[in-house]
PDB file of C-alpha atoms in Angstrom:
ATOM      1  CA  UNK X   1     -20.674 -22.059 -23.131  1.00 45.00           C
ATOM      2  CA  UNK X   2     -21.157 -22.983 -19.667  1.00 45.00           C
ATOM      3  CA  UNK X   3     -17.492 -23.430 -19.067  1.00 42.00           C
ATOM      4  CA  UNK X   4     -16.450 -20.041 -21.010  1.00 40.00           C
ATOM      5  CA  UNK X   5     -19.269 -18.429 -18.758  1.00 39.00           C
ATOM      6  CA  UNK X   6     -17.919 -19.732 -15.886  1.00 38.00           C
ATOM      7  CA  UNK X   7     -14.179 -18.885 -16.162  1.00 38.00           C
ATOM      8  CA  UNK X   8     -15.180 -15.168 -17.150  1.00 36.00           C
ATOM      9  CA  UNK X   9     -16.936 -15.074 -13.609  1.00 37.00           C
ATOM     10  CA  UNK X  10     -14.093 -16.639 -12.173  1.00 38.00           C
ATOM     11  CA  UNK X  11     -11.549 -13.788 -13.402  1.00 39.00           C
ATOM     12  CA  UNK X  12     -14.375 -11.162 -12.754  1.00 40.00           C
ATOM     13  CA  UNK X  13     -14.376 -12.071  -9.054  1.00 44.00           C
ATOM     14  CA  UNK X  14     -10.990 -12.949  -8.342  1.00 52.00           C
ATOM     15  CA  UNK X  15      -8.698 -10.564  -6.891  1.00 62.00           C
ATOM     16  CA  UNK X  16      -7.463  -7.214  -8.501  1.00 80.00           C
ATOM     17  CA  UNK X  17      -4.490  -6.928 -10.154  1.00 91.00           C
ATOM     18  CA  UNK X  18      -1.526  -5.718  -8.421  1.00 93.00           C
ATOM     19  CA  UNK X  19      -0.943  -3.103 -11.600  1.00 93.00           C
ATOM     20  CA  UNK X  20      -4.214  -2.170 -11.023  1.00 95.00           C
ATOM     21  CA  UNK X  21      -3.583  -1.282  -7.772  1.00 96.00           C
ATOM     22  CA  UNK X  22      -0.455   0.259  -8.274  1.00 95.00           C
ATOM     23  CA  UNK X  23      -1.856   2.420 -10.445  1.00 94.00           C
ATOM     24  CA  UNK X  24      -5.013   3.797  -7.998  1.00 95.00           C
ATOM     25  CA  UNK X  25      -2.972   3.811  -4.682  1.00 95.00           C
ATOM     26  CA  UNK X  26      -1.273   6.236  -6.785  1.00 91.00           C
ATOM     27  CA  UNK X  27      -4.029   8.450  -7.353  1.00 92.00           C
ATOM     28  CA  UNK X  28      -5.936   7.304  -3.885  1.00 94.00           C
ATOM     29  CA  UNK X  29      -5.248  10.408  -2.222  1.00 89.00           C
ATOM     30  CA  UNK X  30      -5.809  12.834  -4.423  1.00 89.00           C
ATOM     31  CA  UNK X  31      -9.600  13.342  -4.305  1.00 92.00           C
ATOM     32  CA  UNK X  32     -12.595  11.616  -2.211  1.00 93.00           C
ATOM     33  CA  UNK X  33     -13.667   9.315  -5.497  1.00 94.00           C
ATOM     34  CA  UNK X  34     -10.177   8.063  -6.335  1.00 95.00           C
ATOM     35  CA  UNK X  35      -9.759   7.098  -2.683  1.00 94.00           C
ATOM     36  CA  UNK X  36     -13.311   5.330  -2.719  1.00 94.00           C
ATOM     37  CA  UNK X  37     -12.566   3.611  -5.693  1.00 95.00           C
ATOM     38  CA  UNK X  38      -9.197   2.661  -4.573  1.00 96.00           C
ATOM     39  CA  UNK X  39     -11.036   1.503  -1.420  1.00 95.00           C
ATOM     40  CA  UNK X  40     -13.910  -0.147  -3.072  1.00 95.00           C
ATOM     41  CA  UNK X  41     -11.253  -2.535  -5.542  1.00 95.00           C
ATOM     42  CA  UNK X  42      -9.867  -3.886  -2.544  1.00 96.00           C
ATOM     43  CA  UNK X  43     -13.112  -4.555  -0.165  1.00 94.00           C
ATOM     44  CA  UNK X  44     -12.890  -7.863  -0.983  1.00 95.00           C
ATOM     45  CA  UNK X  45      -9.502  -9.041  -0.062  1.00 96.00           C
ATOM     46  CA  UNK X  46      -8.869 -10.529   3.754  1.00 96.00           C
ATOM     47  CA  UNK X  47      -6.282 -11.474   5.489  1.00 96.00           C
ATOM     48  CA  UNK X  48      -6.049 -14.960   4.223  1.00 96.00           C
ATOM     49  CA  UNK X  49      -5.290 -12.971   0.680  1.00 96.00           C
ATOM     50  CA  UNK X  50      -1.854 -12.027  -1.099  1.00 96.00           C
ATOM     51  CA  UNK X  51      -0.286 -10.107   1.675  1.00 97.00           C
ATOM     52  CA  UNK X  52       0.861  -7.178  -0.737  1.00 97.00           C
ATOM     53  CA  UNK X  53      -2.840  -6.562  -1.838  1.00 97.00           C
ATOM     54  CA  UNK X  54      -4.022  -6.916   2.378  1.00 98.00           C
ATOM     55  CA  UNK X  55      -1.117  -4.325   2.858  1.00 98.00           C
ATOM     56  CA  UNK X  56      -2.935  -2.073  -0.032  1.00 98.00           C
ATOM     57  CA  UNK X  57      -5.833  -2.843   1.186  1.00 98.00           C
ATOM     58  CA  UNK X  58      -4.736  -1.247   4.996  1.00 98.00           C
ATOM     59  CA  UNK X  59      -3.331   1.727   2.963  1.00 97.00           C
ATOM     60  CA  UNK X  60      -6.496   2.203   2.011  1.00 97.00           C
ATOM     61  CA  UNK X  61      -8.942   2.158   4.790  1.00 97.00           C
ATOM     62  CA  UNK X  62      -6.051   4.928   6.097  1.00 96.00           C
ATOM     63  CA  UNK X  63      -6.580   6.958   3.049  1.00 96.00           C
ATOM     64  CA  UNK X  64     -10.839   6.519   3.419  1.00 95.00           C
ATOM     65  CA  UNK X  65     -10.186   7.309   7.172  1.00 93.00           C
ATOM     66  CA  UNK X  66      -9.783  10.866   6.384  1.00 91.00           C
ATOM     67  CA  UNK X  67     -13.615  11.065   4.864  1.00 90.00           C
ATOM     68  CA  UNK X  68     -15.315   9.879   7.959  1.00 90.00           C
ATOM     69  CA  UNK X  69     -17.178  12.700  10.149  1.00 88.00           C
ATOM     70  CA  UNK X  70     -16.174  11.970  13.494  1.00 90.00           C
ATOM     71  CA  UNK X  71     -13.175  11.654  15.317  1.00 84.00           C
ATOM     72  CA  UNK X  72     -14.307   8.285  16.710  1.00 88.00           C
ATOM     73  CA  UNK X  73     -15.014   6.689  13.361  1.00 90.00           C
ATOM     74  CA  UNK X  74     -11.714   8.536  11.932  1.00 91.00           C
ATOM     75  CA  UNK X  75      -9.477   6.208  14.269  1.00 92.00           C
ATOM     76  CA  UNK X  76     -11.557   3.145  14.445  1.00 94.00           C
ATOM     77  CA  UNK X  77     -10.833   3.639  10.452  1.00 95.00           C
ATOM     78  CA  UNK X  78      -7.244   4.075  10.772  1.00 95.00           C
ATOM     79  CA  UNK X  79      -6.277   1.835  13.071  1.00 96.00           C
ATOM     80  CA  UNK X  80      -8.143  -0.720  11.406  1.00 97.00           C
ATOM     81  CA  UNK X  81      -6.237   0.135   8.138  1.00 97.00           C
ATOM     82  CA  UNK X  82      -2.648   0.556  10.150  1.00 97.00           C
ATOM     83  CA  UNK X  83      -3.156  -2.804  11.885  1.00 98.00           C
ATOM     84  CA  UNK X  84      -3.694  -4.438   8.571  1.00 98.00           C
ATOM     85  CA  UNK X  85      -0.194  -3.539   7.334  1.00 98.00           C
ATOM     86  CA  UNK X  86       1.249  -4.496  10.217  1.00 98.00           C
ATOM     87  CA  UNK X  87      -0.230  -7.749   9.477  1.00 98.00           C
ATOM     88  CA  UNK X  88       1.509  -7.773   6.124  1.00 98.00           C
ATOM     89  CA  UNK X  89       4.701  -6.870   7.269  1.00 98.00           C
ATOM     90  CA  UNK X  90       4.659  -9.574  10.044  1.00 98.00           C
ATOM     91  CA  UNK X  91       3.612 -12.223   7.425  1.00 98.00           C
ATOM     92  CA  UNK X  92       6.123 -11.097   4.783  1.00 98.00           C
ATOM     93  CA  UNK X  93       8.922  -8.887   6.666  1.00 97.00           C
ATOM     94  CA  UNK X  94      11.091  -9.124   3.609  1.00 97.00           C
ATOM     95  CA  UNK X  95       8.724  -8.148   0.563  1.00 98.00           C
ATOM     96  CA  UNK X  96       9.762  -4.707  -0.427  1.00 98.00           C
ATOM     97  CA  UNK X  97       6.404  -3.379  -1.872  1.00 98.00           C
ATOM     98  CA  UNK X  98       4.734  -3.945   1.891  1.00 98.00           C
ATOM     99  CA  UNK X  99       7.636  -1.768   3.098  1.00 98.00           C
ATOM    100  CA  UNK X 100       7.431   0.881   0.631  1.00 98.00           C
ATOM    101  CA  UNK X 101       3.362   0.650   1.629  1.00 98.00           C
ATOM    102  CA  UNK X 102       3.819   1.129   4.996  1.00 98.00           C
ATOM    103  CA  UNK X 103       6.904   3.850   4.888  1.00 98.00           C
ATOM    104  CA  UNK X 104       4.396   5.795   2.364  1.00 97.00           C
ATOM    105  CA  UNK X 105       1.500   5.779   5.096  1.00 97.00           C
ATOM    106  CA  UNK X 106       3.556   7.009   7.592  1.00 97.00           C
ATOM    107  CA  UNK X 107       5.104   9.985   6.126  1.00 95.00           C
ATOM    108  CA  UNK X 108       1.507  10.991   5.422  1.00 92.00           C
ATOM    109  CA  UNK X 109      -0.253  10.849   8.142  1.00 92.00           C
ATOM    110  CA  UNK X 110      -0.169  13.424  10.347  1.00 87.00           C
ATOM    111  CA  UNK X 111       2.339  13.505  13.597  1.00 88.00           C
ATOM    112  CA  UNK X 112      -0.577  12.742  16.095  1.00 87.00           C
ATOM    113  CA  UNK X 113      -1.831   9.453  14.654  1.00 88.00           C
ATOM    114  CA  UNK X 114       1.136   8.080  16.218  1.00 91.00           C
ATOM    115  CA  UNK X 115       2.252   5.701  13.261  1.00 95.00           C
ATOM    116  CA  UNK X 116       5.459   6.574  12.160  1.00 94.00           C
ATOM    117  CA  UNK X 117       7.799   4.475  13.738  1.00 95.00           C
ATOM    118  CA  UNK X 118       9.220   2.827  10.872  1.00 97.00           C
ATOM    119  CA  UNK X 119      10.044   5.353   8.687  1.00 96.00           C
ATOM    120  CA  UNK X 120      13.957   5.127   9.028  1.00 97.00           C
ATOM    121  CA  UNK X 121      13.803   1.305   9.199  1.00 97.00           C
ATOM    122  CA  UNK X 122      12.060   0.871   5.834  1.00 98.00           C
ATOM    123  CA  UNK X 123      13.520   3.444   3.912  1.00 97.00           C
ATOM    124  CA  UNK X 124      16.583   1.946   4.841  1.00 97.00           C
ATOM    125  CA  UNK X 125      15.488  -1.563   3.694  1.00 98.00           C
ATOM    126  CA  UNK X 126      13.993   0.303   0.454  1.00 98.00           C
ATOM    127  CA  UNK X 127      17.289   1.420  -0.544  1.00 96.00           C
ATOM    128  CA  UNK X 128      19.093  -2.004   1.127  1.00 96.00           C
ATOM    129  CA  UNK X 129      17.100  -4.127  -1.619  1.00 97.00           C
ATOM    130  CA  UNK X 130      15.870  -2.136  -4.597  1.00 96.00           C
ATOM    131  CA  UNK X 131      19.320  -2.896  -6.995  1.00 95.00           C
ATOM    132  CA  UNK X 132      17.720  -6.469  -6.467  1.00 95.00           C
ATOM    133  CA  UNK X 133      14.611  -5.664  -7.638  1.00 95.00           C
ATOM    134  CA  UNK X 134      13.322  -6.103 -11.245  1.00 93.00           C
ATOM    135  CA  UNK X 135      10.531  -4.623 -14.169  1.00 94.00           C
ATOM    136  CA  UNK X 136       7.712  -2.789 -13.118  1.00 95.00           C
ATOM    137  CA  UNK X 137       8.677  -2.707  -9.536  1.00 96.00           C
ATOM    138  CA  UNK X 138      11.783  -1.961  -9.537  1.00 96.00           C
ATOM    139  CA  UNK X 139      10.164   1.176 -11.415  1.00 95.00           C
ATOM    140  CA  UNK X 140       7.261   1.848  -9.068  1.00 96.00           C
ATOM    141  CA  UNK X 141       9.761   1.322  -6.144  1.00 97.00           C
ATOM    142  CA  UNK X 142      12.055   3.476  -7.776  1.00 96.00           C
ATOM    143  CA  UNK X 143       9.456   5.918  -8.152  1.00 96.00           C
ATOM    144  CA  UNK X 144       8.285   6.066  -5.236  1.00 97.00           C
ATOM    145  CA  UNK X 145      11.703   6.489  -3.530  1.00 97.00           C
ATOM    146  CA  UNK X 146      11.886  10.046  -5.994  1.00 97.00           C
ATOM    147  CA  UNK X 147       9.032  11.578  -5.049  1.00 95.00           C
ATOM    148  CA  UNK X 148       9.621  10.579  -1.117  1.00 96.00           C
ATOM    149  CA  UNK X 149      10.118  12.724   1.934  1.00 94.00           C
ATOM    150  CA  UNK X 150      12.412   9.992   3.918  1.00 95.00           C
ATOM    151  CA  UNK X 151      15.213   9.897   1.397  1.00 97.00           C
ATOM    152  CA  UNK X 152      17.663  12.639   0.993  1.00 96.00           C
ATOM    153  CA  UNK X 153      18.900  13.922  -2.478  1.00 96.00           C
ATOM    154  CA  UNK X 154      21.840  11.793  -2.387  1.00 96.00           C
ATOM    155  CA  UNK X 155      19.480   8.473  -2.034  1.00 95.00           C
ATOM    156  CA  UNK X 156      17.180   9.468  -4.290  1.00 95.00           C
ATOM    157  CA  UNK X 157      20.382   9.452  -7.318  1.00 94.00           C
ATOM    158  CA  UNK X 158      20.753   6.636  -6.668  1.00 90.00           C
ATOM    159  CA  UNK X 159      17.928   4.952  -8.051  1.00 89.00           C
ATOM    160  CA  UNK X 160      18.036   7.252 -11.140  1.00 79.00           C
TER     161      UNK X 160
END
């Protein structure tokens, strides 16, 4: 009993599934709850966590930015959220998911923020390494490269 107990407290606090969180970054910015709950699944992980879900977990302090009153707490948000992917992308410069994470941030945030230096650079890489990616994220890459505004219609056939 103690054991079963134990293991089910174990899986409740562990970290959140990477479908999971596929599935609300999706939805993250499209009202204040789905961001907050995005938010809120991934309060948890630090940067001693898998990279991909500390890379999420920047996306979403960047998507939560956008609630906050003031100017002052607006950036202090973002940058905090920004400076987390960059983290990932140092750690892991080659996983594909922390690019598409980042290129996704910064084609929506808005000109002024200052973040969107990578765009070209990891769209590129998107398209350089998604034939080599496989199952559901090949898919959610794939999907996300559709519905993109840093791919032409010429890219986006190609992962069709």
């Amino acid at each position: 009993m103690k054991t079963t107990f134990l293991a089910l407290l174990l899986f409740l606090l562990s970290d959140p599934s990477i479908t999971e969180v596929r599935k609300l970054y999706a939805s993250a910015s499209g009202s204040e709850s789905n961001a907050k709950e995005f938010a809120s699944k991934l309060s948890e992980v630090t940067k001693e966590d898998n990279k991909t879900l500390v890379a999420y977990k920047g996306a979403s302090m960047t998507i939560v930015s956008r609630l906050e009153k003031k100017g002052a707490d607006k950036s202090k948000k973002f940058k905090e959220g920004s400076s987390l992917i960059e983290y990932a992308v140092a750690n892991e410069p080659n996983a594909i998911e922390i690019r598409m994470i980042r290129l996704s941030v910064q084609e929506n945030v808005p000109k002024i923020v200052n973040y969107r230096a990578n765009k070209k650079e990891d769209a590129k890489f998107l398209l350089d390494h998604y034939k080599e990616q496989t199952g559901a994220l090949k898919t959610y890459i794939g999907n996300f490269i559709v519905q993109s505004k840093s791919f032409t219609a010429t890219e986006k056939q190609l992962v069709k």
